[in-house]
mmCIF file of N, CA, C and O in Angstrom:
data_model
loop_
_atom_site.group_PDB
_atom_site.id
_atom_site.type_symbol
_atom_site.label_atom_id
_atom_site.label_comp_id
_atom_site.label_asym_id
_atom_site.label_seq_id
_atom_site.Cartn_x
_atom_site.Cartn_y
_atom_site.Cartn_z
ATOM 1 N N UNK A 1 -62.106 32.686 -143.375
ATOM 2 C CA UNK A 1 -62.135 31.555 -144.791
ATOM 3 C C UNK A 1 -60.614 31.330 -144.346
ATOM 4 O O UNK A 1 -59.888 32.175 -145.555
ATOM 5 N N UNK A 2 -59.597 29.975 -145.251
ATOM 6 C CA UNK A 2 -58.698 29.455 -145.858
ATOM 7 C C UNK A 2 -58.533 29.898 -146.693
ATOM 8 O O UNK A 2 -59.711 29.539 -147.714
ATOM 9 N N UNK A 3 -57.552 30.305 -147.265
ATOM 10 C CA UNK A 3 -56.944 30.254 -148.589
ATOM 11 C C UNK A 3 -56.444 29.408 -149.345
ATOM 12 O O UNK A 3 -55.269 28.637 -148.398
ATOM 13 N N UNK A 4 -56.245 28.490 -150.054
ATOM 14 C CA UNK A 4 -55.843 27.620 -150.679
ATOM 15 C C UNK A 4 -54.370 28.145 -151.255
ATOM 16 O O UNK A 4 -54.362 29.075 -151.572
ATOM 17 N N UNK A 5 -53.395 27.368 -151.189
ATOM 18 C CA UNK A 5 -51.639 27.486 -151.383
ATOM 19 C C UNK A 5 -51.184 26.317 -151.558
ATOM 20 O O UNK A 5 -51.462 25.484 -151.156
ATOM 21 N N UNK A 6 -50.191 26.521 -152.624
ATOM 22 C CA UNK A 6 -49.910 25.048 -153.698
ATOM 23 C C UNK A 6 -48.478 25.115 -152.950
ATOM 24 O O UNK A 6 -47.789 26.608 -152.839
ATOM 25 N N UNK A 7 -48.049 24.053 -152.739
ATOM 26 C CA UNK A 7 -46.705 23.726 -152.083
ATOM 27 C C UNK A 7 -46.021 22.600 -152.134
ATOM 28 O O UNK A 7 -46.662 21.545 -152.526
ATOM 29 N N UNK A 8 -45.251 22.607 -153.367
ATOM 30 C CA UNK A 8 -44.436 21.470 -154.015
ATOM 31 C C UNK A 8 -45.541 21.017 -155.146
ATOM 32 O O UNK A 8 -45.627 19.396 -154.959
ATOM 33 N N UNK A 9 -46.324 21.445 -155.532
ATOM 34 C CA UNK A 9 -47.665 20.855 -156.132
ATOM 35 C C UNK A 9 -48.401 20.175 -155.247
ATOM 36 O O UNK A 9 -49.246 19.639 -156.336
ATOM 37 N N UNK A 10 -48.547 20.325 -153.913
ATOM 38 C CA UNK A 10 -49.830 19.739 -153.486
ATOM 39 C C UNK A 10 -50.639 20.987 -152.980
ATOM 40 O O UNK A 10 -49.760 21.567 -152.081
ATOM 41 N N UNK A 11 -51.863 21.169 -153.190
ATOM 42 C CA UNK A 11 -52.393 22.115 -152.691
ATOM 43 C C UNK A 11 -52.820 22.084 -150.816
ATOM 44 O O UNK A 11 -53.144 20.558 -150.840
ATOM 45 N N UNK A 12 -52.390 23.054 -150.173
ATOM 46 C CA UNK A 12 -52.867 22.920 -148.835
ATOM 47 C C UNK A 12 -53.598 24.552 -148.458
ATOM 48 O O UNK A 12 -53.690 24.941 -148.972
ATOM 49 N N UNK A 13 -54.444 23.713 -147.301
ATOM 50 C CA UNK A 13 -55.208 25.051 -146.952
ATOM 51 C C UNK A 13 -54.704 25.689 -145.785
ATOM 52 O O UNK A 13 -54.309 24.816 -144.817
ATOM 53 N N UNK A 14 -54.727 27.266 -145.845
ATOM 54 C CA UNK A 14 -53.956 27.712 -144.597
ATOM 55 C C UNK A 14 -54.924 28.686 -144.280
ATOM 56 O O UNK A 14 -55.026 29.614 -145.245
ATOM 57 N N UNK A 15 -54.662 28.926 -142.910
ATOM 58 C CA UNK A 15 -56.100 29.869 -142.151
ATOM 59 C C UNK A 15 -55.175 31.020 -142.290
ATOM 60 O O UNK A 15 -54.208 31.164 -142.414
ATOM 61 N N UNK A 16 -56.130 32.060 -142.774
ATOM 62 C CA UNK A 16 -55.961 33.384 -142.961
ATOM 63 C C UNK A 16 -56.265 34.109 -141.878
ATOM 64 O O UNK A 16 -57.613 34.544 -141.331
ATOM 65 N N UNK A 17 -55.455 34.378 -140.731
ATOM 66 C CA UNK A 17 -55.750 35.364 -140.047
ATOM 67 C C UNK A 17 -54.967 36.589 -139.531
ATOM 68 O O UNK A 17 -53.879 36.496 -139.444
ATOM 69 N N UNK A 18 -55.133 37.391 -140.296
ATOM 70 C CA UNK A 18 -54.174 39.043 -140.283
ATOM 71 C C UNK A 18 -54.319 39.179 -139.477
ATOM 72 O O UNK A 18 -53.517 40.372 -138.801
ATOM 73 N N UNK A 19 -54.992 39.177 -138.175
ATOM 74 C CA UNK A 19 -54.708 40.260 -136.726
ATOM 75 C C UNK A 19 -53.767 38.947 -135.739
ATOM 76 O O UNK A 19 -53.534 39.754 -134.887
ATOM 77 N N UNK A 20 -53.427 38.540 -136.211
ATOM 78 C CA UNK A 20 -52.279 37.424 -135.081
ATOM 79 C C UNK A 20 -50.741 38.395 -135.617
ATOM 80 O O UNK A 20 -50.308 38.952 -134.886
ATOM 81 N N UNK A 21 -50.471 37.643 -136.348
ATOM 82 C CA UNK A 21 -48.736 38.115 -136.393
ATOM 83 C C UNK A 21 -48.568 38.896 -137.542
ATOM 84 O O UNK A 21 -47.500 39.737 -137.853
ATOM 85 N N UNK A 22 -49.841 39.404 -138.443
ATOM 86 C CA UNK A 22 -49.386 40.588 -139.217
ATOM 87 C C UNK A 22 -50.649 41.353 -139.234
ATOM 88 O O UNK A 22 -51.510 41.342 -140.202
ATOM 89 N N UNK A 23 -50.786 42.032 -138.655
ATOM 90 C CA UNK A 23 -51.714 43.230 -138.117
ATOM 91 C C UNK A 23 -52.341 43.941 -139.203
ATOM 92 O O UNK A 23 -50.978 44.698 -139.995
ATOM 93 N N UNK A 24 -53.149 44.234 -139.871
ATOM 94 C CA UNK A 24 -52.999 45.569 -141.038
ATOM 95 C C UNK A 24 -52.499 46.860 -140.675
ATOM 96 O O UNK A 24 -52.369 47.540 -141.504
ATOM 97 N N UNK A 25 -52.825 46.865 -139.310
ATOM 98 C CA UNK A 25 -52.165 48.517 -138.965
ATOM 99 C C UNK A 25 -50.721 48.574 -138.839
ATOM 100 O O UNK A 25 -50.281 49.531 -139.264
ATOM 101 N N UNK A 26 -50.308 47.295 -139.311
ATOM 102 C CA UNK A 26 -48.365 46.970 -139.278
ATOM 103 C C UNK A 26 -48.562 47.493 -140.941
ATOM 104 O O UNK A 26 -49.197 47.473 -142.108
ATOM 105 N N UNK A 27 -47.044 48.068 -141.257
ATOM 106 C CA UNK A 27 -47.088 48.196 -142.840
ATOM 107 C C UNK A 27 -46.670 47.136 -143.089
ATOM 108 O O UNK A 27 -46.200 45.468 -142.504
ATOM 109 N N UNK A 28 -46.620 46.490 -144.348
ATOM 110 C CA UNK A 28 -46.336 45.702 -145.005
ATOM 111 C C UNK A 28 -44.884 45.675 -144.582
ATOM 112 O O UNK A 28 -44.500 44.052 -144.665
ATOM 113 N N UNK A 29 -44.220 46.043 -144.980
ATOM 114 C CA UNK A 29 -42.602 46.200 -144.875
ATOM 115 C C UNK A 29 -42.292 45.554 -143.737
ATOM 116 O O UNK A 29 -41.619 44.868 -143.301
ATOM 117 N N UNK A 30 -42.717 46.327 -142.056
ATOM 118 C CA UNK A 30 -42.608 45.419 -141.484
ATOM 119 C C UNK A 30 -43.290 43.949 -140.943
ATOM 120 O O UNK A 30 -42.495 43.583 -140.230
ATOM 121 N N UNK A 31 -44.444 43.596 -141.315
ATOM 122 C CA UNK A 31 -44.597 42.502 -141.648
ATOM 123 C C UNK A 31 -43.852 41.278 -142.186
ATOM 124 O O UNK A 31 -43.677 40.453 -141.282
ATOM 125 N N UNK A 32 -43.124 41.574 -143.206
ATOM 126 C CA UNK A 32 -42.535 41.308 -144.335
ATOM 127 C C UNK A 32 -41.222 40.437 -143.684
ATOM 128 O O UNK A 32 -40.372 39.812 -143.751
ATOM 129 N N UNK A 33 -40.893 41.640 -142.724
ATOM 130 C CA UNK A 33 -39.689 41.505 -141.533
ATOM 131 C C UNK A 33 -39.483 40.554 -140.990
ATOM 132 O O UNK A 33 -39.068 39.584 -140.379
ATOM 133 N N UNK A 34 -40.859 40.356 -140.283
ATOM 134 C CA UNK A 34 -41.183 39.164 -139.546
ATOM 135 C C UNK A 34 -41.422 37.764 -139.399
ATOM 136 O O UNK A 34 -41.606 37.044 -138.686
ATOM 137 N N UNK A 35 -41.570 37.541 -141.053
ATOM 138 C CA UNK A 35 -41.464 36.304 -141.489
ATOM 139 C C UNK A 35 -40.549 35.356 -141.702
ATOM 140 O O UNK A 35 -39.363 35.988 -141.886
ATOM 141 N N UNK A 36 -40.332 34.423 -140.960
ATOM 142 C CA UNK A 36 -39.058 33.423 -140.819
ATOM 143 C C UNK A 36 -39.627 31.871 -141.503
ATOM 144 O O UNK A 36 -40.741 31.370 -141.138
ATOM 145 N N UNK A 37 -38.565 31.761 -142.137
ATOM 146 C CA UNK A 37 -38.368 30.109 -142.492
ATOM 147 C C UNK A 37 -37.733 29.084 -141.384
ATOM 148 O O UNK A 37 -36.668 29.775 -140.964
ATOM 149 N N UNK A 38 -37.764 28.393 -141.113
ATOM 150 C CA UNK A 38 -37.177 27.348 -140.286
ATOM 151 C C UNK A 38 -36.406 26.038 -140.324
ATOM 152 O O UNK A 38 -36.571 25.340 -139.388
ATOM 153 N N UNK A 39 -36.105 25.960 -141.320
ATOM 154 C CA UNK A 39 -34.871 25.203 -141.780
ATOM 155 C C UNK A 39 -33.801 25.607 -141.992
ATOM 156 O O UNK A 39 -32.899 25.546 -141.241
ATOM 157 N N UNK A 40 -33.068 25.349 -143.054
ATOM 158 C CA UNK A 40 -31.662 25.716 -143.599
ATOM 159 C C UNK A 40 -31.231 27.165 -143.245
ATOM 160 O O UNK A 40 -30.138 26.954 -142.708
ATOM 161 N N UNK A 41 -32.312 27.989 -143.017
ATOM 162 C CA UNK A 41 -31.765 29.557 -142.441
ATOM 163 C C UNK A 41 -33.329 29.581 -142.332
ATOM 164 O O UNK A 41 -34.123 29.368 -143.020
ATOM 165 N N UNK A 42 -33.070 31.033 -141.376
ATOM 166 C CA UNK A 42 -34.413 31.674 -141.270
ATOM 167 C C UNK A 42 -34.924 32.740 -142.245
ATOM 168 O O UNK A 42 -36.291 32.738 -142.315
ATOM 169 N N UNK A 43 -33.571 33.126 -143.388
ATOM 170 C CA UNK A 43 -35.018 33.122 -144.781
ATOM 171 C C UNK A 43 -34.771 32.936 -145.888
ATOM 172 O O UNK A 43 -33.926 31.858 -146.168
ATOM 173 N N UNK A 44 -36.149 32.943 -146.230
ATOM 174 C CA UNK A 44 -36.357 31.976 -147.765
ATOM 175 C C UNK A 44 -35.099 32.363 -148.855
ATOM 176 O O UNK A 44 -35.088 31.419 -149.518
ATOM 177 N N UNK A 45 -34.997 33.515 -148.879
ATOM 178 C CA UNK A 45 -33.937 34.176 -149.926
ATOM 179 C C UNK A 45 -32.760 33.224 -150.251
ATOM 180 O O UNK A 45 -32.231 32.734 -150.834
ATOM 181 N N UNK A 46 -32.299 32.825 -148.386
ATOM 182 C CA UNK A 46 -31.312 32.140 -148.289
ATOM 183 C C UNK A 46 -31.197 30.756 -148.599
ATOM 184 O O UNK A 46 -30.456 30.288 -149.251
ATOM 185 N N UNK A 47 -32.550 29.896 -148.247
ATOM 186 C CA UNK A 47 -32.820 28.830 -149.001
ATOM 187 C C UNK A 47 -32.946 28.325 -150.279
ATOM 188 O O UNK A 47 -32.732 27.513 -150.889
ATOM 189 N N UNK A 48 -33.613 29.710 -150.964
ATOM 190 C CA UNK A 48 -33.855 29.400 -152.141
ATOM 191 C C UNK A 48 -32.576 29.556 -152.807
ATOM 192 O O UNK A 48 -32.158 28.838 -153.746
ATOM 193 N N UNK A 49 -31.747 30.265 -152.552
ATOM 194 C CA UNK A 49 -29.999 30.733 -153.315
ATOM 195 C C UNK A 49 -29.363 29.313 -153.305
ATOM 196 O O UNK A 49 -28.706 28.907 -154.310
ATOM 197 N N UNK A 50 -29.429 28.611 -151.575
ATOM 198 C CA UNK A 50 -28.709 27.395 -151.679
ATOM 199 C C UNK A 50 -29.369 25.599 -152.308
ATOM 200 O O UNK A 50 -28.450 25.791 -153.036
ATOM 201 N N UNK A 51 -30.754 26.131 -152.415
ATOM 202 C CA UNK A 51 -31.631 25.215 -153.456
ATOM 203 C C UNK A 51 -30.653 25.491 -154.652
ATOM 204 O O UNK A 51 -30.618 24.301 -156.142
ATOM 205 N N UNK A 52 -30.876 26.427 -155.468
ATOM 206 C CA UNK A 52 -30.579 26.430 -156.590
ATOM 207 C C UNK A 52 -29.267 26.426 -157.175
ATOM 208 O O UNK A 52 -28.795 26.298 -158.106
ATOM 209 N N UNK A 53 -28.282 26.621 -155.950
ATOM 210 C CA UNK A 53 -26.973 26.518 -156.307
ATOM 211 C C UNK A 53 -26.879 24.638 -156.422
ATOM 212 O O UNK A 53 -25.806 24.529 -157.357
ATOM 213 N N UNK A 54 -27.988 24.148 -155.508
ATOM 214 C CA UNK A 54 -27.557 22.567 -155.219
ATOM 215 C C UNK A 54 -28.470 21.806 -156.803
ATOM 216 O O UNK A 54 -27.887 20.745 -157.645
ATOM 217 N N UNK A 55 -29.449 22.566 -157.602
ATOM 218 C CA UNK A 55 -30.351 21.846 -158.100
ATOM 219 C C UNK A 55 -30.908 22.462 -159.034
ATOM 220 O O UNK A 55 -31.496 22.027 -160.396
ATOM 221 N N UNK A 56 -30.397 23.835 -159.669
ATOM 222 C CA UNK A 56 -30.571 24.741 -160.564
ATOM 223 C C UNK A 56 -31.943 25.166 -160.325
ATOM 224 O O UNK A 56 -32.205 24.974 -159.519
ATOM 225 N N UNK A 57 -32.683 26.289 -161.275
ATOM 226 C CA UNK A 57 -33.590 26.617 -160.960
ATOM 227 C C UNK A 57 -34.907 25.982 -161.036
ATOM 228 O O UNK A 57 -35.074 25.416 -162.500
ATOM 229 N N UNK A 58 -35.695 25.345 -160.053
ATOM 230 C CA UNK A 58 -36.694 24.285 -160.381
ATOM 231 C C UNK A 58 -37.928 24.517 -160.274
ATOM 232 O O UNK A 58 -39.233 24.350 -160.236
ATOM 233 N N UNK A 59 -38.104 26.010 -159.380
ATOM 234 C CA UNK A 59 -39.381 26.581 -159.111
ATOM 235 C C UNK A 59 -39.866 27.373 -160.069
ATOM 236 O O UNK A 59 -38.713 28.636 -160.342
ATOM 237 N N UNK A 60 -40.668 27.504 -160.883
ATOM 238 C CA UNK A 60 -41.556 28.472 -161.178
ATOM 239 C C UNK A 60 -43.291 29.221 -161.338
ATOM 240 O O UNK A 60 -43.710 27.624 -160.642
ATOM 241 N N UNK A 61 -43.313 29.941 -161.095
ATOM 242 C CA UNK A 61 -44.774 30.354 -161.011
ATOM 243 C C UNK A 61 -45.087 30.605 -162.260
ATOM 244 O O UNK A 61 -44.516 31.450 -163.089
ATOM 245 N N UNK A 62 -46.794 30.142 -162.751
ATOM 246 C CA UNK A 62 -47.127 30.050 -164.094
ATOM 247 C C UNK A 62 -48.685 31.257 -163.825
ATOM 248 O O UNK A 62 -49.355 30.436 -163.833
ATOM 249 N N UNK A 63 -48.517 32.516 -163.134
ATOM 250 C CA UNK A 63 -49.182 33.576 -163.303
ATOM 251 C C UNK A 63 -48.930 34.749 -163.423
ATOM 252 O O UNK A 63 -47.747 35.350 -163.245
ATOM 253 N N UNK A 64 -49.681 35.516 -163.769
ATOM 254 C CA UNK A 64 -49.242 37.030 -164.089
ATOM 255 C C UNK A 64 -50.220 37.935 -163.475
ATOM 256 O O UNK A 64 -51.185 37.379 -162.434
ATOM 257 N N UNK A 65 -50.115 39.425 -163.216
ATOM 258 C CA UNK A 65 -50.474 40.018 -162.508
ATOM 259 C C UNK A 65 -52.269 40.205 -162.652
ATOM 260 O O UNK A 65 -52.672 40.490 -161.588
ATOM 261 N N UNK A 66 -52.551 39.665 -163.788
ATOM 262 C CA UNK A 66 -54.421 39.708 -164.701
ATOM 263 C C UNK A 66 -54.838 38.382 -163.456
ATOM 264 O O UNK A 66 -55.740 38.624 -163.086
ATOM 265 N N UNK A 67 -53.832 37.467 -163.011
ATOM 266 C CA UNK A 67 -54.572 36.433 -162.753
ATOM 267 C C UNK A 67 -54.333 36.550 -160.948
ATOM 268 O O UNK A 67 -55.555 35.915 -160.281
ATOM 269 N N UNK A 68 -53.224 37.007 -160.683
ATOM 270 C CA UNK A 68 -53.636 37.538 -159.277
ATOM 271 C C UNK A 68 -54.882 38.226 -159.107
ATOM 272 O O UNK A 68 -55.477 38.371 -157.958
ATOM 273 N N UNK A 69 -55.042 39.456 -160.058
ATOM 274 C CA UNK A 69 -56.320 39.965 -159.514
ATOM 275 C C UNK A 69 -57.491 39.426 -159.499
ATOM 276 O O UNK A 69 -58.559 39.855 -158.638
ATOM 277 N N UNK A 70 -57.914 38.685 -160.419
ATOM 278 C CA UNK A 70 -59.183 37.863 -160.893
ATOM 279 C C UNK A 70 -59.260 36.359 -159.245
ATOM 280 O O UNK A 70 -60.319 36.707 -158.768
ATOM 281 N N UNK A 71 -57.894 36.416 -158.911
ATOM 282 C CA UNK A 71 -58.092 35.520 -158.176
ATOM 283 C C UNK A 71 -58.408 36.307 -156.624
ATOM 284 O O UNK A 71 -59.289 35.664 -155.731
ATOM 285 N N UNK A 72 -57.899 37.715 -156.072
ATOM 286 C CA UNK A 72 -58.299 38.391 -155.151
ATOM 287 C C UNK A 72 -59.441 38.707 -155.321
ATOM 288 O O UNK A 72 -60.367 38.789 -154.479
ATOM 289 N N UNK A 73 -60.243 39.094 -156.457
ATOM 290 C CA UNK A 73 -61.145 39.572 -156.677
ATOM 291 C C UNK A 73 -62.117 39.035 -156.123
ATOM 292 O O UNK A 73 -63.239 39.082 -155.405
ATOM 293 N N UNK A 74 -61.584 37.420 -156.409
ATOM 294 C CA UNK A 74 -63.069 36.370 -156.102
ATOM 295 C C UNK A 74 -63.698 36.532 -154.622
ATOM 296 O O UNK A 74 -63.941 35.495 -153.853
ATOM 297 N N UNK A 75 -62.003 36.825 -153.799
ATOM 298 C CA UNK A 75 -62.484 36.779 -152.267
ATOM 299 C C UNK A 75 -62.985 37.967 -151.757
ATOM 300 O O UNK A 75 -62.957 38.182 -150.586
ATOM 301 N N UNK A 76 -63.135 38.893 -152.588
ATOM 302 C CA UNK A 76 -63.605 40.137 -151.983
ATOM 303 C C UNK A 76 -65.152 40.495 -151.602
ATOM 304 O O UNK A 76 -65.417 41.075 -150.993
ATOM 305 N N UNK A 77 -65.843 39.115 -151.680
ATOM 306 C CA UNK A 77 -66.846 38.877 -150.867
ATOM 307 C C UNK A 77 -66.484 38.790 -149.412
ATOM 308 O O UNK A 77 -67.616 39.203 -148.540
ATOM 309 N N UNK A 78 -65.893 38.008 -149.465
ATOM 310 C CA UNK A 78 -65.422 37.516 -147.792
ATOM 311 C C UNK A 78 -64.790 38.227 -146.996
ATOM 312 O O UNK A 78 -64.754 38.300 -146.098
ATOM 313 N N UNK A 79 -64.329 38.847 -147.795
ATOM 314 C CA UNK A 79 -62.903 39.591 -146.803
ATOM 315 C C UNK A 79 -62.904 41.282 -147.475
ATOM 316 O O UNK A 79 -63.379 41.602 -148.223
ATOM 317 N N UNK A 80 -62.584 41.969 -146.358
ATOM 318 C CA UNK A 80 -62.567 43.888 -146.536
ATOM 319 C C UNK A 80 -61.856 43.920 -147.331
ATOM 320 O O UNK A 80 -60.668 43.296 -147.887
ATOM 321 N N UNK A 81 -61.822 45.294 -147.900
ATOM 322 C CA UNK A 81 -60.956 45.724 -149.176
ATOM 323 C C UNK A 81 -59.759 46.306 -148.702
ATOM 324 O O UNK A 81 -59.201 45.439 -149.304
ATOM 325 N N UNK A 82 -59.617 46.438 -147.497
ATOM 326 C CA UNK A 82 -58.564 46.641 -146.824
ATOM 327 C C UNK A 82 -57.308 45.291 -147.043
ATOM 328 O O UNK A 82 -56.085 45.372 -147.155
ATOM 329 N N UNK A 83 -57.722 44.027 -146.680
ATOM 330 C CA UNK A 83 -57.531 42.965 -146.563
ATOM 331 C C UNK A 83 -57.030 42.605 -147.966
ATOM 332 O O UNK A 83 -55.783 41.905 -147.981
ATOM 333 N N UNK A 84 -58.007 42.253 -148.802
ATOM 334 C CA UNK A 84 -57.447 42.295 -150.396
ATOM 335 C C UNK A 84 -56.832 42.830 -150.667
ATOM 336 O O UNK A 84 -55.691 42.505 -151.395
ATOM 337 N N UNK A 85 -56.420 44.191 -150.376
ATOM 338 C CA UNK A 85 -55.627 45.016 -150.980
ATOM 339 C C UNK A 85 -54.163 44.795 -150.618
ATOM 340 O O UNK A 85 -53.624 44.889 -151.379
ATOM 341 N N UNK A 86 -53.899 44.241 -149.307
ATOM 342 C CA UNK A 86 -52.918 44.001 -148.732
ATOM 343 C C UNK A 86 -52.331 42.478 -149.007
ATOM 344 O O UNK A 86 -51.110 42.441 -149.733
ATOM 345 N N UNK A 87 -53.081 41.501 -149.630
ATOM 346 C CA UNK A 87 -52.923 40.609 -150.053
ATOM 347 C C UNK A 87 -52.753 41.024 -151.802
ATOM 348 O O UNK A 87 -51.025 40.236 -152.167
ATOM 349 N N UNK A 88 -53.235 41.376 -152.140
ATOM 350 C CA UNK A 88 -52.637 42.039 -153.774
ATOM 351 C C UNK A 88 -51.541 42.591 -153.687
ATOM 352 O O UNK A 88 -50.158 42.595 -154.664
ATOM 353 N N UNK A 89 -50.999 43.205 -152.584
ATOM 354 C CA UNK A 89 -49.701 44.374 -152.718
ATOM 355 C C UNK A 89 -49.043 43.331 -152.128
ATOM 356 O O UNK A 89 -47.774 43.420 -153.177
ATOM 357 N N UNK A 90 -48.346 42.268 -151.843
ATOM 358 C CA UNK A 90 -47.822 41.696 -150.809
ATOM 359 C C UNK A 90 -47.649 40.238 -152.184
ATOM 360 O O UNK A 90 -46.528 40.191 -152.348
ATOM 361 N N UNK A 91 -48.439 40.112 -153.015
ATOM 362 C CA UNK A 91 -48.289 38.689 -153.854
ATOM 363 C C UNK A 91 -47.497 39.484 -155.036
ATOM 364 O O UNK A 91 -46.567 39.155 -155.736
ATOM 365 N N UNK A 92 -47.981 41.004 -155.618
ATOM 366 C CA UNK A 92 -47.155 41.688 -156.726
ATOM 367 C C UNK A 92 -45.971 42.104 -156.317
ATOM 368 O O UNK A 92 -44.835 41.849 -157.504
ATOM 369 N N UNK A 93 -45.771 42.609 -154.903
ATOM 370 C CA UNK A 93 -44.432 42.672 -154.378
ATOM 371 C C UNK A 93 -43.522 41.198 -155.164
ATOM 372 O O UNK A 93 -41.892 41.661 -155.361
ATOM 373 N N UNK A 94 -43.840 40.069 -154.758
ATOM 374 C CA UNK A 94 -43.399 38.883 -153.912
ATOM 375 C C UNK A 94 -42.834 38.647 -155.508
ATOM 376 O O UNK A 94 -41.595 37.919 -156.208
ATOM 377 N N UNK A 95 -44.358 38.275 -156.739
ATOM 378 C CA UNK A 95 -43.925 38.586 -157.920
ATOM 379 C C UNK A 95 -42.543 39.635 -158.471
ATOM 380 O O UNK A 95 -41.704 39.072 -159.415
ATOM 381 N N UNK A 96 -42.761 40.887 -158.400
ATOM 382 C CA UNK A 96 -41.585 41.544 -158.776
ATOM 383 C C UNK A 96 -40.004 41.086 -158.137
ATOM 384 O O UNK A 96 -39.098 40.883 -159.047
ATOM 385 N N UNK A 97 -40.199 40.967 -156.564
ATOM 386 C CA UNK A 97 -38.820 39.741 -156.089
ATOM 387 C C UNK A 97 -38.148 39.089 -157.309
ATOM 388 O O UNK A 97 -36.969 38.645 -156.787
ATOM 389 N N UNK A 98 -39.375 37.866 -156.963
ATOM 390 C CA UNK A 98 -38.730 37.063 -157.922
ATOM 391 C C UNK A 98 -39.085 36.588 -159.015
ATOM 392 O O UNK A 98 -39.661 35.338 -159.750
ATOM 393 N N UNK A 99 -38.912 37.506 -159.904
ATOM 394 C CA UNK A 99 -39.544 37.992 -161.083
ATOM 395 C C UNK A 99 -38.876 36.700 -162.271
ATOM 396 O O UNK A 99 -39.424 36.392 -162.940
ATOM 397 N N UNK A 100 -37.549 36.879 -161.771
ATOM 398 C CA UNK A 100 -37.092 35.670 -162.817
ATOM 399 C C UNK A 100 -37.711 34.138 -162.552
ATOM 400 O O UNK A 100 -37.284 33.205 -163.571
ATOM 401 N N UNK A 101 -38.461 33.832 -161.975
ATOM 402 C CA UNK A 101 -39.312 32.558 -161.668
ATOM 403 C C UNK A 101 -40.452 32.684 -161.936
ATOM 404 O O UNK A 101 -41.356 31.658 -162.067
ATOM 405 N N UNK A 102 -41.191 33.437 -162.430
ATOM 406 C CA UNK A 102 -42.379 33.992 -162.606
ATOM 407 C C UNK A 102 -42.467 33.840 -164.050
ATOM 408 O O UNK A 102 -41.939 34.552 -164.861
ATOM 409 N N UNK A 103 -43.346 32.894 -164.668
ATOM 410 C CA UNK A 103 -43.929 32.216 -165.969
ATOM 411 C C UNK A 103 -44.522 33.569 -166.835
ATOM 412 O O UNK A 103 -45.886 33.212 -166.195
#
């Protein structure tokens, strides 16, 4: 089942296939190391830094950890506990890393 993802305020459907590039058998840390962005830099943080240097902080996320829990819980019917827990851990980790963008 695809998950809705917002990109530049336009909702996009991204197919969820954890068994291809990011299998549950791999640690979250190893999976995150494999994520690549393919434009200005391979690294999202480099792209974010460049954009912020040019335009200031324009990206903000208006949700909290409770919102994440409610969203993930709504998918527990369709996905295993392991997949839901992985998704929640990833989102929480990203919220900590980009905490200055979360309102």
